[in-house]
Protein backbone atom coordinates (compact mmCIF):
# COMPACT_ATOMS: atom_id res chain seq x y z
CA MET A 1 9.73 -17.95 -11.58
CA GLU A 2 7.59 -20.96 -11.41
CA ALA A 3 4.26 -20.56 -13.47
CA SER A 4 1.76 -19.54 -10.74
CA LYS A 5 -2.21 -20.69 -10.90
CA ASN A 6 -3.24 -17.18 -11.85
CA THR A 7 -2.65 -16.51 -15.82
CA MET A 8 -1.23 -12.88 -15.61
CA VAL A 9 1.94 -12.47 -15.57
CA VAL A 10 2.33 -8.97 -13.21
CA LYS A 11 4.72 -6.34 -14.39
CA VAL A 12 6.53 -4.99 -11.54
CA ILE A 13 8.44 -2.16 -12.80
CA GLY A 14 11.64 -0.41 -11.15
CA PRO A 15 15.29 -1.16 -10.31
CA PRO A 16 15.71 -4.88 -8.75
CA TYR A 17 17.93 -3.45 -6.23
CA ALA A 18 15.43 -1.21 -4.61
CA SER A 19 14.48 -2.22 -1.02
CA CYS A 20 10.47 -1.43 -1.81
CA LEU A 21 10.63 -3.08 -5.24
CA ARG A 22 12.32 -6.32 -3.27
CA LYS A 23 9.52 -6.49 -0.67
CA VAL A 24 7.01 -6.25 -3.66
CA LEU A 25 8.73 -9.60 -5.27
CA VAL A 26 8.67 -11.42 -1.62
CA CYS A 27 5.50 -10.70 -1.45
CA LEU A 28 4.54 -11.83 -4.94
CA ILE A 29 6.70 -14.96 -4.53
CA GLU A 30 4.86 -15.99 -1.26
CA LYS A 31 1.86 -15.98 -2.77
CA GLU A 32 3.18 -17.78 -5.88
CA VAL A 33 2.19 -15.06 -8.50
CA GLU A 34 3.54 -14.68 -11.86
CA PHE A 35 6.13 -11.57 -12.25
CA GLU A 36 8.39 -9.65 -14.56
CA ILE A 37 10.74 -7.11 -13.43
CA ILE A 38 10.80 -3.71 -15.76
CA PRO A 39 13.79 -2.51 -14.49
CA ILE A 40 14.64 1.52 -14.69
CA ASP A 41 17.45 3.50 -13.66
CA LEU A 42 17.15 5.82 -11.10
CA LEU A 43 20.79 7.42 -11.52
CA LYS A 44 19.79 8.34 -14.75
CA GLY A 45 16.00 9.84 -13.78
CA GLU A 46 14.03 7.54 -15.63
CA GLN A 47 11.35 7.45 -12.62
CA LYS A 48 10.96 11.49 -13.83
CA ASN A 49 10.11 10.40 -17.44
CA PRO A 50 6.74 11.35 -18.55
CA GLU A 51 5.75 7.82 -19.29
CA PHE A 52 6.93 6.72 -16.04
CA LEU A 53 4.99 9.66 -14.30
CA LYS A 54 1.71 8.70 -16.36
CA LEU A 55 1.88 5.45 -13.42
CA GLN A 56 3.37 7.25 -10.82
CA PRO A 57 2.83 10.91 -10.74
CA PHE A 58 5.70 11.41 -7.77
CA GLY A 59 7.98 9.53 -9.76
CA VAL A 60 9.11 7.13 -7.43
CA VAL A 61 8.87 3.31 -7.08
CA PRO A 62 7.94 0.28 -7.27
CA VAL A 63 4.98 0.36 -10.00
CA ILE A 64 3.03 -2.90 -10.34
CA GLN A 65 0.85 -3.45 -13.47
CA ASP A 66 -1.55 -5.89 -13.44
CA GLY A 67 -3.40 -6.51 -16.95
CA ASP A 68 -5.38 -3.06 -17.03
CA TYR A 69 -4.69 -2.59 -13.37
CA THR A 70 -1.74 0.22 -12.17
CA LEU A 71 -0.77 0.37 -8.35
CA TYR A 72 2.01 1.82 -6.57
CA GLU A 73 3.64 2.01 -3.19
CA SER A 74 5.13 -0.99 -1.76
CA ARG A 75 2.82 -1.49 1.22
CA ALA A 76 -0.28 -1.12 -0.76
CA ILE A 77 0.54 -3.21 -3.67
CA MET A 78 1.43 -5.97 -0.50
CA ARG A 79 -1.96 -5.48 0.51
CA TYR A 80 -3.42 -5.62 -2.43
CA TYR A 81 -1.56 -9.23 -3.29
CA SER A 82 -2.05 -10.95 -0.04
CA GLU A 83 -5.84 -9.85 -0.50
CA LYS A 84 -6.14 -10.80 -3.94
CA TYR A 85 -4.63 -14.24 -3.93
CA LYS A 86 -5.56 -14.85 0.03
CA SER A 87 -6.30 -18.49 -1.31
CA GLN A 88 -2.95 -19.20 -3.03
CA GLY A 89 0.76 -19.51 -1.18
CA THR A 90 1.24 -18.18 2.01
CA ASP A 91 -1.58 -16.38 4.20
CA LEU A 92 0.07 -13.22 4.88
CA LEU A 93 -2.63 -11.13 6.11
CA GLY A 94 -4.01 -13.41 9.49
CA LYS A 95 -7.23 -15.35 9.96
CA THR A 96 -8.93 -13.34 12.32
CA LEU A 97 -9.91 -9.68 12.61
CA GLU A 98 -7.45 -9.70 16.04
CA GLU A 99 -4.43 -11.12 13.45
CA LYS A 100 -5.45 -8.58 10.79
CA GLY A 101 -5.29 -5.78 13.39
CA LEU A 102 -1.58 -6.93 14.49
CA VAL A 103 -0.46 -7.50 11.38
CA GLU A 104 -1.64 -3.99 10.16
CA GLN A 105 -0.25 -2.70 13.61
CA TRP A 106 3.23 -4.24 12.79
CA LEU A 107 3.03 -3.33 9.57
CA GLU A 108 2.22 0.27 10.09
CA THR A 109 5.12 0.38 12.64
CA GLU A 110 7.58 -0.92 10.01
CA GLY A 111 6.89 2.04 7.84
CA GLN A 112 6.50 5.01 10.27
CA ASN A 113 9.09 3.78 12.81
CA PHE A 114 11.32 1.52 11.44
CA HIS A 115 12.11 1.98 7.85
CA PRO A 116 12.66 5.34 8.39
CA PRO A 117 15.66 5.76 10.31
CA ILE A 118 17.34 2.12 8.87
CA TYR A 119 17.14 3.82 5.65
CA ILE A 120 18.54 7.02 6.53
CA LEU A 121 21.20 4.66 8.09
CA ILE A 122 21.77 2.89 4.94
CA MET A 123 21.84 5.58 2.56
CA ARG A 124 24.48 7.60 4.82
CA LEU A 125 26.94 4.44 5.36
CA VAL A 126 26.41 2.46 2.69
CA PHE A 127 25.21 4.56 -0.34
CA HIS A 128 26.63 8.22 0.45
CA PRO A 129 30.59 6.88 0.49
CA LYS A 130 29.76 5.02 -2.95
CA LEU A 131 28.40 8.16 -4.30
CA GLY A 132 31.26 10.05 -3.07
CA LEU A 133 28.85 12.30 -0.96
CA PRO A 134 29.55 13.19 3.20
CA ILE A 135 27.72 11.16 5.74
CA ASP A 136 26.54 13.45 8.55
CA ASP A 137 27.72 11.90 11.42
CA LYS A 138 25.17 13.83 13.34
CA ILE A 139 22.25 12.51 11.52
CA VAL A 140 23.83 8.59 11.71
CA LYS A 141 23.68 9.56 15.35
CA GLU A 142 20.36 10.70 15.63
CA SER A 143 18.93 7.45 13.52
CA GLU A 144 20.98 5.09 15.29
CA GLU A 145 19.43 6.33 18.26
CA LYS A 146 15.77 6.07 16.81
CA LEU A 147 16.59 2.97 15.77
CA GLU A 148 17.90 1.11 18.30
CA LYS A 149 14.30 2.15 20.08
CA VAL A 150 12.74 0.40 18.11
CA LEU A 151 14.41 -2.28 17.73
CA ASP A 152 14.28 -2.85 21.91
CA ILE A 153 10.76 -2.68 21.48
CA TYR A 154 11.01 -5.09 18.53
CA GLU A 155 12.99 -7.36 20.58
CA GLU A 156 10.32 -7.57 23.66
CA ARG A 157 7.51 -8.49 21.11
CA LEU A 158 9.47 -10.82 19.91
CA SER A 159 10.33 -12.35 23.18
CA LYS A 160 6.42 -13.41 23.49
CA SER A 161 5.49 -14.35 19.88
CA LYS A 162 7.47 -16.28 16.85
CA TYR A 163 6.76 -13.00 14.58
CA LEU A 164 5.76 -9.83 14.92
CA ALA A 165 1.34 -10.67 14.32
CA GLY A 166 1.68 -13.56 16.45
CA ASN A 167 2.94 -17.07 15.82
CA PHE A 168 2.34 -16.86 12.06
CA PHE A 169 5.31 -15.40 9.04
CA SER A 170 2.86 -11.98 7.99
CA LEU A 171 3.33 -8.84 5.48
CA ALA A 172 4.41 -7.26 8.59
CA ASP A 173 7.45 -9.69 9.17
CA LEU A 174 8.05 -9.64 5.14
CA SER A 175 7.75 -5.82 4.93
CA HIS A 176 11.25 -5.78 7.13
CA ILE A 177 13.67 -7.97 4.72
CA PRO A 178 14.61 -5.65 2.20
CA LEU A 179 16.50 -3.09 4.47
CA THR A 180 18.15 -5.90 7.37
CA HIS A 181 20.00 -7.70 5.26
CA TYR A 182 22.27 -4.46 5.32
CA HIS A 183 23.63 -5.11 9.12
């Protein structure tokens, strides 16, 4: 990663394959913030080690350390860096109050409506077979139906604007990137 305009290298803690970590990385790249990935192995349970739990008491990833500042939850991290470096890199928040409201609306839509069913589908259809776990066709069918409804709403929205929050790329769009490549 190229050196950014800021002097601190952000430590991003978590496995590089985790979708929540990848959305943070895409945000940091868009904001031209230098970072270093500190990998942990979820399969070995490293997120439950006492040292990690001091940083993230719930034992989930990602976590960032920016100097003495520690923050967890991917959407909170993305909002933080989008605001902290709003004059650097891509504007991911919108310029007007109305644009910012739409970014927040679609970011929440991603978190509450898109992420749950697609995450279940990816876990059940991609990772469960690799781990020798059952798929559970009923859960897959329910998640497909929920995701289909969400995608219909997205289709309608995107027929009226280039991106979810308007005619500009934002956190709302960025937050979808890590899970949509599993099509």
